[in-house]
Amino acid sequence: MGKTLVEKIWDAHVVKSQEGFPDILYIDTHLIHEVTSPQAFDGLRKRGLPVFRPNQTVATADHNVPTLNQHLPIKEELSRYQVDMLTKNCKEFGIELYGLGHPYQGIVHVIGPELGITLPGKTMVCGDSHTSTHGAFGAIAFGIGTSQVEQVFATQCLLQQKPKTMKIEVNGELGKGVGAKDIILYIISKISAAGGTGYFVEYAGSAIRSLSMEGRMTICNMSIEMGARGGLIAPDQTTFDYIKGREFAPQGEDWDKSLAYWKTLFSDDDAQFDEVLTFDAADIQPMITYGTNPGMGIGITEAIPTTVSQPENERPSYQKALNYMGFDDGEQVIGKPVDYVFIGSCTNSRIEDLRQVAAFVQGKHKAENVEVWIVPGSKQVEAQAKLEGIDKIFEEAGFMLREPGCSACLGMNEDKIPAGKYCVSTSNRNFEGRQGPNARTMLVSPLTAAAAAVTGKIVDVRELV
Amino acid sequence: MKKFEKLSSRVVPLPIENIDTDQIIPARFLKATTREGFGNNLFRDWRFDSNEQPKADFVMNNPTYKGKILVAGKNFGCGSSREHAAWAIQDYGFDVVVSSFFADIFKGNALNNGVLPITVPEEYLEKIFENVFNNPETELIVNLEDQTITIAETGEKYNFEINPYKKSCLINGYDDIDYILSQTADIESFEQNR
């Protein structure tokens, strides 16, 4: 019987498979950041251990960094301490750090791909659930806890049960104004925030194939929002073209050898998935979330589902979510006013996202009632945007182009949405308080966010493109 | 890691679905560089208002409910991979979390810290809630060796699943890292033979 893509990569990385034990899985690349690593470094110190393979470990500072005046010391004391701690730990244990001020600094899931560190067939982990992003290249990539960060530091391996596999096919052509973010929000709304738990998801079908690498990263990034540990897409010419020539990508003879291997990375025709789901791209409209988990999404022209349409035992939680958002059963979201627009995060802060937003807003201006933050995913994205004059378009539109970091995605650094305010956001989570205590988040695509920025309310972007 | 054997305890009921790790411990409290002290901020924004005053309607502020077992609605621990969520739950004093469904990463993080996540059927979870709301002194008995959870009052018992390797880690107080460090010779030979 043939193998799925996940099985091919997994089996090539099993150091040892023992009855009654999880597999020992070899990890090619370990990405780290300031928030989930300090306790793991401490653990090494207590055990008197070095980092086993420091040259397979890459660090950056992203969660705590301010996105204005990055040349100045970080104002918030605890944030500064955590970032300084990362610098100290990387120095002590011999790990390459792309910290604040470095031209490669940025969100960990943006810099891995753009530097050519993320490659097909690799196993990659990071103490961050959105590590699933790297699966877009046909890698097994997943988020881990800090105890596991310590394991990888100490042994370059993890104890892991082989996951179940799910194939999600999206076939057909996407409509005007509908993109990768809408596809993934649509899938999650259909299968719920828990529908992928226990699985690694392989995305396939013509609609997925038609996406750029940036779009594929957006899809894989949000695999965790349906509970899946990871999501991946078989590499193809789009993947190879993206990787070629990047800083740490293989070159010359190495490139040819790698390419030959990468071309074997697909699920065999007779491979068996534990679950297969199929969707039609034509059914997908611009999506928006109205609740407090990413599964609570609707097409932009649809009404908010009623409480009585929910399973009886889940109605109190559903009502709690609507109360938090200040929404009622059966309401339309179109026309609702917006206070903030946030375009950024590891889901949508890449150059393609910024280009798309810039093309839409060129010659337009933001509405008076909204504040608009654009946060590039990395220093390289920021530099490219300036090179292309995108910064000027944002400036003329009254958008604030900030410096790279996780920013208002998670309410950890200085960038927070005030209590009670509505934020239309290209990030990945709409949990209560995610963007700041009592902030109200509505997840959308970059294009729908741009439309909200210029109109000051929720609109169907299809009417404007 | 401390050893886990048996536990009889009262229960803190939280019948809410999809409790994410941002609720368990909001990101702004992740700035510590040690594992201790996160319990103070467990469910911070549900426990306290913006003036740092306890919210009277939240179950953890109600002295009627206490104990070492947290019982919550399905898909507990979804969202961020932050192990701080497991640390906060443990630091506050919970040894067991019961739900009808756990998110993967949270479940692993809990087990790696000696907190036992027990998955029970939806109907059994409802029974626990019913008993606890009728009588807050209701106790649950957890026996890891036998893999059973029992509602003490009614004797209703459920046999839960746990990975045999993880079970032995909890019972013996072993970490994954202790085991995996004993395998470095195999890891090095794997690297050489690739």
Short mmCIF file of N, CA, C and O in Angstrom, two decimals, chain A residues 256-300:
data_model
loop_
_atom_site.label_atom_id
_atom_site.label_comp_id
_atom_site.label_asym_id
_atom_site.label_seq_id
_atom_site.Cartn_x
_atom_site.Cartn_y
_atom_site.Cartn_z
N ASP A 256 20.25 20.34 -6.82
CA ASP A 256 19.78 19.29 -7.72
C ASP A 256 19.39 18.04 -6.94
O ASP A 256 18.36 17.41 -7.20
N LYS A 257 20.22 17.71 -5.97
CA LYS A 257 19.97 16.52 -5.14
C LYS A 257 18.68 16.71 -4.32
O LYS A 257 17.83 15.82 -4.26
N SER A 258 18.57 17.89 -3.73
CA SER A 258 17.38 18.18 -2.91
C SER A 258 16.12 18.14 -3.77
O SER A 258 15.12 17.55 -3.40
N LEU A 259 16.22 18.77 -4.93
CA LEU A 259 15.06 18.86 -5.81
C LEU A 259 14.57 17.47 -6.21
O LEU A 259 13.35 17.20 -6.22
N ALA A 260 15.51 16.60 -6.50
CA ALA A 260 15.15 15.23 -6.89
C ALA A 260 14.38 14.56 -5.75
O ALA A 260 13.37 13.87 -5.98
N TYR A 261 14.83 14.78 -4.52
CA TYR A 261 14.13 14.20 -3.36
C TYR A 261 12.76 14.86 -3.16
O TYR A 261 11.75 14.17 -2.96
N TRP A 262 12.73 16.18 -3.26
CA TRP A 262 11.47 16.89 -3.03
C TRP A 262 10.37 16.42 -3.99
O TRP A 262 9.19 16.42 -3.64
N LYS A 263 10.80 16.05 -5.21
CA LYS A 263 9.81 15.62 -6.21
C LYS A 263 9.17 14.27 -5.87
O LYS A 263 8.20 13.86 -6.50
N THR A 264 9.71 13.59 -4.87
CA THR A 264 9.10 12.32 -4.42
C THR A 264 8.10 12.56 -3.29
O THR A 264 7.49 11.63 -2.77
N LEU A 265 7.96 13.82 -2.89
CA LEU A 265 7.16 14.13 -1.70
C LEU A 265 5.70 14.44 -2.06
O LEU A 265 5.33 15.60 -2.27
N PHE A 266 4.93 13.41 -2.19
CA PHE A 266 3.48 13.54 -2.42
C PHE A 266 2.83 12.28 -1.88
O PHE A 266 3.50 11.27 -1.66
N SER A 267 1.52 12.35 -1.64
CA SER A 267 0.81 11.16 -1.18
C SER A 267 0.57 10.24 -2.37
O SER A 267 0.11 10.68 -3.42
N ASP A 268 0.91 8.97 -2.21
CA ASP A 268 0.71 8.02 -3.30
C ASP A 268 -0.79 7.87 -3.59
O ASP A 268 -1.62 8.07 -2.72
N ASP A 269 -1.08 7.50 -4.84
CA ASP A 269 -2.49 7.38 -5.26
C ASP A 269 -3.28 6.43 -4.38
O ASP A 269 -4.46 6.64 -4.12
N ASP A 270 -2.60 5.35 -3.95
CA ASP A 270 -3.32 4.35 -3.15
C ASP A 270 -3.10 4.54 -1.65
O ASP A 270 -3.37 3.64 -0.86
N ALA A 271 -2.59 5.70 -1.25
CA ALA A 271 -2.39 5.95 0.19
C ALA A 271 -3.75 6.06 0.88
O ALA A 271 -4.71 6.55 0.30
N GLN A 272 -3.80 5.60 2.12
CA GLN A 272 -5.04 5.65 2.88
C GLN A 272 -4.99 6.76 3.93
O GLN A 272 -4.10 6.76 4.78
N PHE A 273 -5.95 7.66 3.87
CA PHE A 273 -6.10 8.68 4.92
C PHE A 273 -7.13 8.18 5.92
O PHE A 273 -8.05 7.44 5.54
N ASP A 274 -7.00 8.61 7.17
CA ASP A 274 -7.99 8.21 8.17
C ASP A 274 -9.31 8.95 7.94
O ASP A 274 -10.36 8.50 8.39
N GLU A 275 -9.23 10.08 7.26
CA GLU A 275 -10.43 10.90 7.02
C GLU A 275 -10.20 11.72 5.76
O GLU A 275 -9.09 12.21 5.54
N VAL A 276 -11.23 11.85 4.94
CA VAL A 276 -11.12 12.69 3.75
C VAL A 276 -12.33 13.63 3.69
O VAL A 276 -13.47 13.18 3.83
N LEU A 277 -12.09 14.92 3.52
CA LEU A 277 -13.17 15.89 3.38
C LEU A 277 -12.99 16.64 2.07
O LEU A 277 -11.85 16.89 1.65
N THR A 278 -14.09 16.97 1.42
CA THR A 278 -14.01 17.67 0.14
C THR A 278 -14.90 18.90 0.15
O THR A 278 -16.04 18.84 0.62
N PHE A 279 -14.36 20.00 -0.33
CA PHE A 279 -15.13 21.24 -0.42
C PHE A 279 -15.04 21.80 -1.83
O PHE A 279 -14.09 21.53 -2.56
N ASP A 280 -16.04 22.62 -2.17
CA ASP A 280 -16.09 23.25 -3.48
C ASP A 280 -15.75 24.73 -3.33
O ASP A 280 -16.43 25.46 -2.59
N ALA A 281 -14.72 25.17 -4.04
CA ALA A 281 -14.26 26.56 -3.92
C ALA A 281 -15.37 27.55 -4.26
O ALA A 281 -15.43 28.66 -3.71
N ALA A 282 -16.27 27.15 -5.15
CA ALA A 282 -17.34 28.06 -5.58
C ALA A 282 -18.32 28.38 -4.45
O ALA A 282 -19.05 29.37 -4.51
N ASP A 283 -18.35 27.53 -3.41
CA ASP A 283 -19.25 27.78 -2.27
C ASP A 283 -18.69 28.82 -1.29
O ASP A 283 -19.36 29.19 -0.33
N ILE A 284 -17.44 29.21 -1.49
CA ILE A 284 -16.78 30.06 -0.49
C ILE A 284 -16.92 31.53 -0.85
O ILE A 284 -16.59 31.95 -1.95
N GLN A 285 -17.43 32.32 0.08
CA GLN A 285 -17.47 33.78 -0.09
C GLN A 285 -16.51 34.41 0.91
O GLN A 285 -15.93 33.72 1.73
N PRO A 286 -16.27 35.71 0.84
CA PRO A 286 -15.42 36.33 1.86
C PRO A 286 -15.97 35.98 3.24
O PRO A 286 -17.17 36.07 3.47
N MET A 287 -15.07 35.57 4.13
CA MET A 287 -15.49 35.06 5.44
C MET A 287 -15.21 36.08 6.54
O MET A 287 -14.32 36.92 6.43
N ILE A 288 -15.95 35.93 7.65
CA ILE A 288 -15.70 36.77 8.82
C ILE A 288 -16.13 35.99 10.05
O ILE A 288 -17.07 35.18 9.98
N THR A 289 -15.44 36.19 11.17
CA THR A 289 -15.88 35.54 12.40
C THR A 289 -16.72 36.51 13.22
O THR A 289 -16.50 37.73 13.17
N TYR A 290 -17.67 35.96 13.95
CA TYR A 290 -18.59 36.79 14.75
C TYR A 290 -18.53 36.42 16.23
O TYR A 290 -19.21 37.04 17.05
N GLY A 291 -17.73 35.38 16.57
CA GLY A 291 -17.72 34.86 17.93
C GLY A 291 -16.34 34.84 18.55
O GLY A 291 -15.48 35.64 18.18
N THR A 292 -16.13 33.92 19.49
CA THR A 292 -14.88 33.92 20.25
C THR A 292 -14.06 32.65 20.08
O THR A 292 -13.23 32.32 20.92
N ASN A 293 -14.30 31.92 18.99
CA ASN A 293 -13.31 30.93 18.54
C ASN A 293 -13.35 30.92 17.01
O ASN A 293 -14.36 31.32 16.42
N PRO A 294 -12.24 30.49 16.39
CA PRO A 294 -12.16 30.62 14.92
C PRO A 294 -13.19 29.77 14.17
O PRO A 294 -13.42 30.00 12.98
N GLY A 295 -13.83 28.83 14.85
CA GLY A 295 -14.88 28.05 14.21
C GLY A 295 -16.17 28.85 14.04
O GLY A 295 -17.07 28.44 13.30
N MET A 296 -16.30 29.96 14.74
CA MET A 296 -17.51 30.77 14.67
C MET A 296 -17.38 31.78 13.54
O MET A 296 -17.26 32.99 13.75
N GLY A 297 -17.41 31.25 12.32
CA GLY A 297 -17.28 32.10 11.14
C GLY A 297 -18.46 31.92 10.20
O GLY A 297 -19.11 30.87 10.19
N ILE A 298 -18.74 32.98 9.42
CA ILE A 298 -19.82 32.92 8.42
C ILE A 298 -19.36 33.62 7.15
O ILE A 298 -18.43 34.43 7.17
N GLY A 299 -20.06 33.34 6.05
CA GLY A 299 -19.88 34.12 4.84
C GLY A 299 -20.36 35.53 5.15
O GLY A 299 -21.32 35.71 5.92
N ILE A 300 -19.71 36.52 4.56
CA ILE A 300 -19.96 37.91 4.95
C ILE A 300 -21.42 38.34 4.77
O ILE A 300 -21.90 39.23 5.46
#
